[in-house]
Coordinates of C-alpha atoms in Angstrom, one line a residue:
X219 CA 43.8 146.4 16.3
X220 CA 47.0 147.3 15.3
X221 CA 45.9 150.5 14.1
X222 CA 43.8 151.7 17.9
X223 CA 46.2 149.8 19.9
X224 CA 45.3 148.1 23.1
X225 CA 46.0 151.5 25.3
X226 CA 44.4 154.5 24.8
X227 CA 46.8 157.5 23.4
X228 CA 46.8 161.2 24.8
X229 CA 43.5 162.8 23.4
X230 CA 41.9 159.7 22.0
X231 CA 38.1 159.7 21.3
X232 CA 36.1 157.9 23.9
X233 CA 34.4 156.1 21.2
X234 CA 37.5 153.9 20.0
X235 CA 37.4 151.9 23.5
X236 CA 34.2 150.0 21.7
X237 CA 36.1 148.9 18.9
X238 CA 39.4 148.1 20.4
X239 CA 37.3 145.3 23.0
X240 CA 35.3 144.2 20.4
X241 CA 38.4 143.6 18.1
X242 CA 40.5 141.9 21.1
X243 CA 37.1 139.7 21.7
X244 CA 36.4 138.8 18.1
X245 CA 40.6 138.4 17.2
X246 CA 40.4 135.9 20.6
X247 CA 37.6 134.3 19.3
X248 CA 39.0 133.1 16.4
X249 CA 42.1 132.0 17.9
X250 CA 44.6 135.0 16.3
X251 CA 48.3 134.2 17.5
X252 CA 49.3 137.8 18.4
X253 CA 46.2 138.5 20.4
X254 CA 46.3 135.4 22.2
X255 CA 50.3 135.5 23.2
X256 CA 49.6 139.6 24.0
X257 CA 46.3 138.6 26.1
X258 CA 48.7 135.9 27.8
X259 CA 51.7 138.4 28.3
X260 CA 49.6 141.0 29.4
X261 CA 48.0 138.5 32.3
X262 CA 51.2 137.2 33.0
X263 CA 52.7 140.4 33.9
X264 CA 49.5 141.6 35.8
X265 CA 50.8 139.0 38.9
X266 CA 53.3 141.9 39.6
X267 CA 52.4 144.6 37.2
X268 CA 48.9 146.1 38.2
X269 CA 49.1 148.2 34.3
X270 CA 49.8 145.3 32.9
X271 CA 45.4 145.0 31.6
X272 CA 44.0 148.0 32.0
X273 CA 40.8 148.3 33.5
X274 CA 38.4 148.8 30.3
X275 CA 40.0 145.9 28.8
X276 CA 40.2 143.4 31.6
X277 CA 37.0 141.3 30.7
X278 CA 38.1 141.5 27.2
X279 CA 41.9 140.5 28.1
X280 CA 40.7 137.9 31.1
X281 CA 38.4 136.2 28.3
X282 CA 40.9 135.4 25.6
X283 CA 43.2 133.9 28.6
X284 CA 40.4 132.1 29.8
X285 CA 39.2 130.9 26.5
X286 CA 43.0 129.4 25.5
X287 CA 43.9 128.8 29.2
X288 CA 46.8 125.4 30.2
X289 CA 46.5 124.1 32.9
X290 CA 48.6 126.7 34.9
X291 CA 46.5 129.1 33.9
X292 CA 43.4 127.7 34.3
X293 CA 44.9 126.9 38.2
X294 CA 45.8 130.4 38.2
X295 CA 42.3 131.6 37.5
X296 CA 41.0 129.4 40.1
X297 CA 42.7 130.6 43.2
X298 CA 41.6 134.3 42.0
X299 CA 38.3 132.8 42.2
X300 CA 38.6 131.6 45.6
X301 CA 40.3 134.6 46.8
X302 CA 37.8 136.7 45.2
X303 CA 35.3 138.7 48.0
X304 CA 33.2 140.5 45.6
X305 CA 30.6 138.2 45.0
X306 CA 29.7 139.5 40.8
X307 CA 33.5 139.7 40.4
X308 CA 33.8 136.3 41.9
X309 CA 31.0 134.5 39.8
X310 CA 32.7 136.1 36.8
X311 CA 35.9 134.1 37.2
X312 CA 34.1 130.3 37.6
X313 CA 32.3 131.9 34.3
X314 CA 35.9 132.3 32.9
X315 CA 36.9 128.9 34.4
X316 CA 34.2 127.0 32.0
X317 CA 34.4 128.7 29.1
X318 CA 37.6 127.3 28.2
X319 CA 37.7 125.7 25.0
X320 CA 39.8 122.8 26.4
X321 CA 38.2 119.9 26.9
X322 CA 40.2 118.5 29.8
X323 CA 39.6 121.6 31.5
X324 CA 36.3 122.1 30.3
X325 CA 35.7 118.9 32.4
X326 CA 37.2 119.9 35.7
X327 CA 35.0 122.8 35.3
X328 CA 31.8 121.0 35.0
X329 CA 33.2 119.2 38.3
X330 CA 33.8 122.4 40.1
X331 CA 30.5 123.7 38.9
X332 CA 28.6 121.1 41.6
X333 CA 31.1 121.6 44.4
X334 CA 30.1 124.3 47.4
X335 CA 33.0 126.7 45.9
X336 CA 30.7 128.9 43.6
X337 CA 27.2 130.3 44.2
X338 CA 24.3 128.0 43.5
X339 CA 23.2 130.4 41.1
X340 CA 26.5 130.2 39.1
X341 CA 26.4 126.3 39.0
X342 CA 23.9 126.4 35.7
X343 CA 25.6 129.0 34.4
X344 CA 29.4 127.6 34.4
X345 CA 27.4 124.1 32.7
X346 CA 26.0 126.7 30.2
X347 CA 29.1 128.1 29.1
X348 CA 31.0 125.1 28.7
X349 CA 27.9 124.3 26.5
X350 CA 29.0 126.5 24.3
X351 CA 31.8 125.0 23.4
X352 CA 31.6 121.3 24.0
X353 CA 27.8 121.2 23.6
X354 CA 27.8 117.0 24.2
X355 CA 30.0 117.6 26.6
X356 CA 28.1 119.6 28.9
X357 CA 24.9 117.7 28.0
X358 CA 25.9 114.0 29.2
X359 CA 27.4 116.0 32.3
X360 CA 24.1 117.1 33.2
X361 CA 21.9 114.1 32.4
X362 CA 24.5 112.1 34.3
X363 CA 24.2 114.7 37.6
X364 CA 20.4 115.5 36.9
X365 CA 19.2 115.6 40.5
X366 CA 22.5 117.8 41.5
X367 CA 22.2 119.9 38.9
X368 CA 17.9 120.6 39.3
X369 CA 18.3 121.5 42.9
X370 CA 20.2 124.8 41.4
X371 CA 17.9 125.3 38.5
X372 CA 14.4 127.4 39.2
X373 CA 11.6 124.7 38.5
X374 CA 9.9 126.4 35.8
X375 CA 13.6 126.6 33.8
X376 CA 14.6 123.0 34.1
X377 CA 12.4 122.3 30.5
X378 CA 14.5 124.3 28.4
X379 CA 17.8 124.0 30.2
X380 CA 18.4 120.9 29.8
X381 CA 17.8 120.9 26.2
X382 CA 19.6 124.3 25.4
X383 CA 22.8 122.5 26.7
X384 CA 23.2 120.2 23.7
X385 CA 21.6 122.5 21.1
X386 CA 25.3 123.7 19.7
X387 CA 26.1 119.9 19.0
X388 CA 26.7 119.0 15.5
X389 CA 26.3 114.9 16.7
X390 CA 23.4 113.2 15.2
X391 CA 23.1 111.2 18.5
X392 CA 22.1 114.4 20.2
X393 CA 18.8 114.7 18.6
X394 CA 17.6 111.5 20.2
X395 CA 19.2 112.7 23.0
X396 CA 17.2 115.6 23.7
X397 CA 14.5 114.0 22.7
X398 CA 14.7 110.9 25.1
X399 CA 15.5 113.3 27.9
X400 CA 11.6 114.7 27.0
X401 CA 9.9 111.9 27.1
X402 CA 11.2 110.5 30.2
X403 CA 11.3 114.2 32.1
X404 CA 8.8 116.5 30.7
X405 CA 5.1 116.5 30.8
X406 CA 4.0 116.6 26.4
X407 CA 2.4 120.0 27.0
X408 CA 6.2 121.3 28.3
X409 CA 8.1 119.5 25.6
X410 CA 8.4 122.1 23.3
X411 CA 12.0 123.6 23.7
X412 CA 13.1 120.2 23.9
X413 CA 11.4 119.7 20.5
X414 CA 13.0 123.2 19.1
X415 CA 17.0 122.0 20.7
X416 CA 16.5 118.7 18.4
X417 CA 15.3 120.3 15.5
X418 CA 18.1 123.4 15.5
X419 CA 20.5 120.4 15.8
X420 CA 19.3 118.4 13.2
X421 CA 19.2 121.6 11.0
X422 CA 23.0 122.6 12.1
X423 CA 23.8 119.2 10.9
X424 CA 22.2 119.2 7.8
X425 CA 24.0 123.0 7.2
X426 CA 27.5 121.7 7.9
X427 CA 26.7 118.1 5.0
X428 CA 25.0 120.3 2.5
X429 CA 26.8 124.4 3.0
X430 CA 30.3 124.0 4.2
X431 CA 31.7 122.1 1.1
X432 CA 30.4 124.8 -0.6
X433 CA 31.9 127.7 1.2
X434 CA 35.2 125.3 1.1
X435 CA 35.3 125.7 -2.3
X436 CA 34.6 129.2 -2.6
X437 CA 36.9 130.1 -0.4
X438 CA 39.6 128.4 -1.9
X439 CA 39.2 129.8 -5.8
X440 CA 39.4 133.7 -3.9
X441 CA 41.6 135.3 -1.4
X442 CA 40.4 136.6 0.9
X443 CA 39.7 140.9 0.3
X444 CA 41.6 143.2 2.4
X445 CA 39.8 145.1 4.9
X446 CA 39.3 148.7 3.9
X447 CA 41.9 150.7 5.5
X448 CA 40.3 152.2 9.0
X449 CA 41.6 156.1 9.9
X450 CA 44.5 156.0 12.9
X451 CA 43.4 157.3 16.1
X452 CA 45.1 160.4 15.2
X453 CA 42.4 161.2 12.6
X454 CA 40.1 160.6 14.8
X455 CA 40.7 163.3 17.2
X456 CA 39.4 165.7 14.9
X457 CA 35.8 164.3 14.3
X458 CA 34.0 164.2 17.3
X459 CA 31.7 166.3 15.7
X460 CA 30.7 163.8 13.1
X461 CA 29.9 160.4 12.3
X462 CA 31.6 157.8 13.5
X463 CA 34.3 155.5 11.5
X464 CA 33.1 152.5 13.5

């Protein structure tokens, strides 16, 4: 990233937009401190500064924000959500609002997601995306507002929504969970994504006892290999003719 930049330069391949998103999504995802504060800085300056995120990098930008949002900027995302006309643009921020990775705001999202504010047709997809990242979370919600949450669910979904909601957990408790939710819900003959949730669960629990003190270790007798050294966007400009260094 350091290398591409987050603006395109005079005479810059098309090509290096891909790589510059992808490297501000994948940098965000895991949390890297100069692409969060710059992703903050940027949206922060964006109130008055309309350049501040340019346009090919706004989901990019708004998503690492989102993701790593306080309060105030959680609050700040909101009102752009009720202000928002533009109903795909609109249904994008509650999106951004619940896939925060905080768990106090995770829940006020899972609150707004059964008020009147967004579409009905966003309402299982904002409890989806906070799945994602609080898993149990997002699970008990659901079970606790089943009848809420199935008036905004298609009928023929309802058997493997539920269950997808909880299959990122890594708590043995979920299994039965899911499970439970089956039997007292689901017909036997429509049981089986249920059945496939509580199984990928149980095996992500049995990968994390049984693989991650392994890849501890390993990681800790080696460093960690330097990427190999990309060309600068200069040395791009050059090669449009062949194939590309990304």
């Amino acid at each position: 990233l350091v290398r591409v930049g987050w603006a395109a330069g005079e005479g810059e391949p098309a090509r290096v937009a891909v790589p510059r998103n992808q490297l501000i999504e994948v940098l965000g995802q895991l949390a890297d401190p100069a692409v969060v504060a710059e992703s903050r800085r940027r949206y922060a300056a964006s109130a008055t500064d309309p350049t501040a995120i340019p346009a090919p990098l706004r989901k990019s930008i708004l998503g690492v924000v989102a993701a790593h949002a306080d309060a105030a900027t959680w609050d700040r995302l909101h009102a752009a959500a009720l202000a928002e006309t533009t109903p795909l643009v609109k249904d994008r921020l509650y999106l951004l609002l619940a896939s925060t990775e905080d768990e106090t705001l995770a829940r006020r999202a899972l609150a707004l997601a059964l008020t009147s504010e967004p579409r009905k047709t966003t309402t299982a997809s904002m409890i989806g995306t906070v799945s994602d990242r609080h898993p149990d979370l997002a699970f008990d919600f659901a079970m606790a507002n089943r009848a809420a949450v199935e008036q905004r669910i298609d009928p023929p979904s309802r058997s493997r929504y539920f269950p997808r909601l909880g299959a990122r957990s890594a708590d043995p408790a979920m299994v039965e969970k899911i499970r439970a939710y089956a039997r007292a819900h689901l017909p036997a003959t429509a049981r089986g994504d249920a059945e496939t949730a509580a199984v990928g669960v149980e095996d992500l629990i049995r990968v994390r006892r049984e693989r991650l003190p392994e890849i501890d270790a390993w990681v800790a007798k080696r460093q960690a290999p330097l990427a190999p050294e990309l060309p600068v966007v200069g040395e791009l400009r050059g090669r449009e003719s062949g194939r590309s260094a990304y």
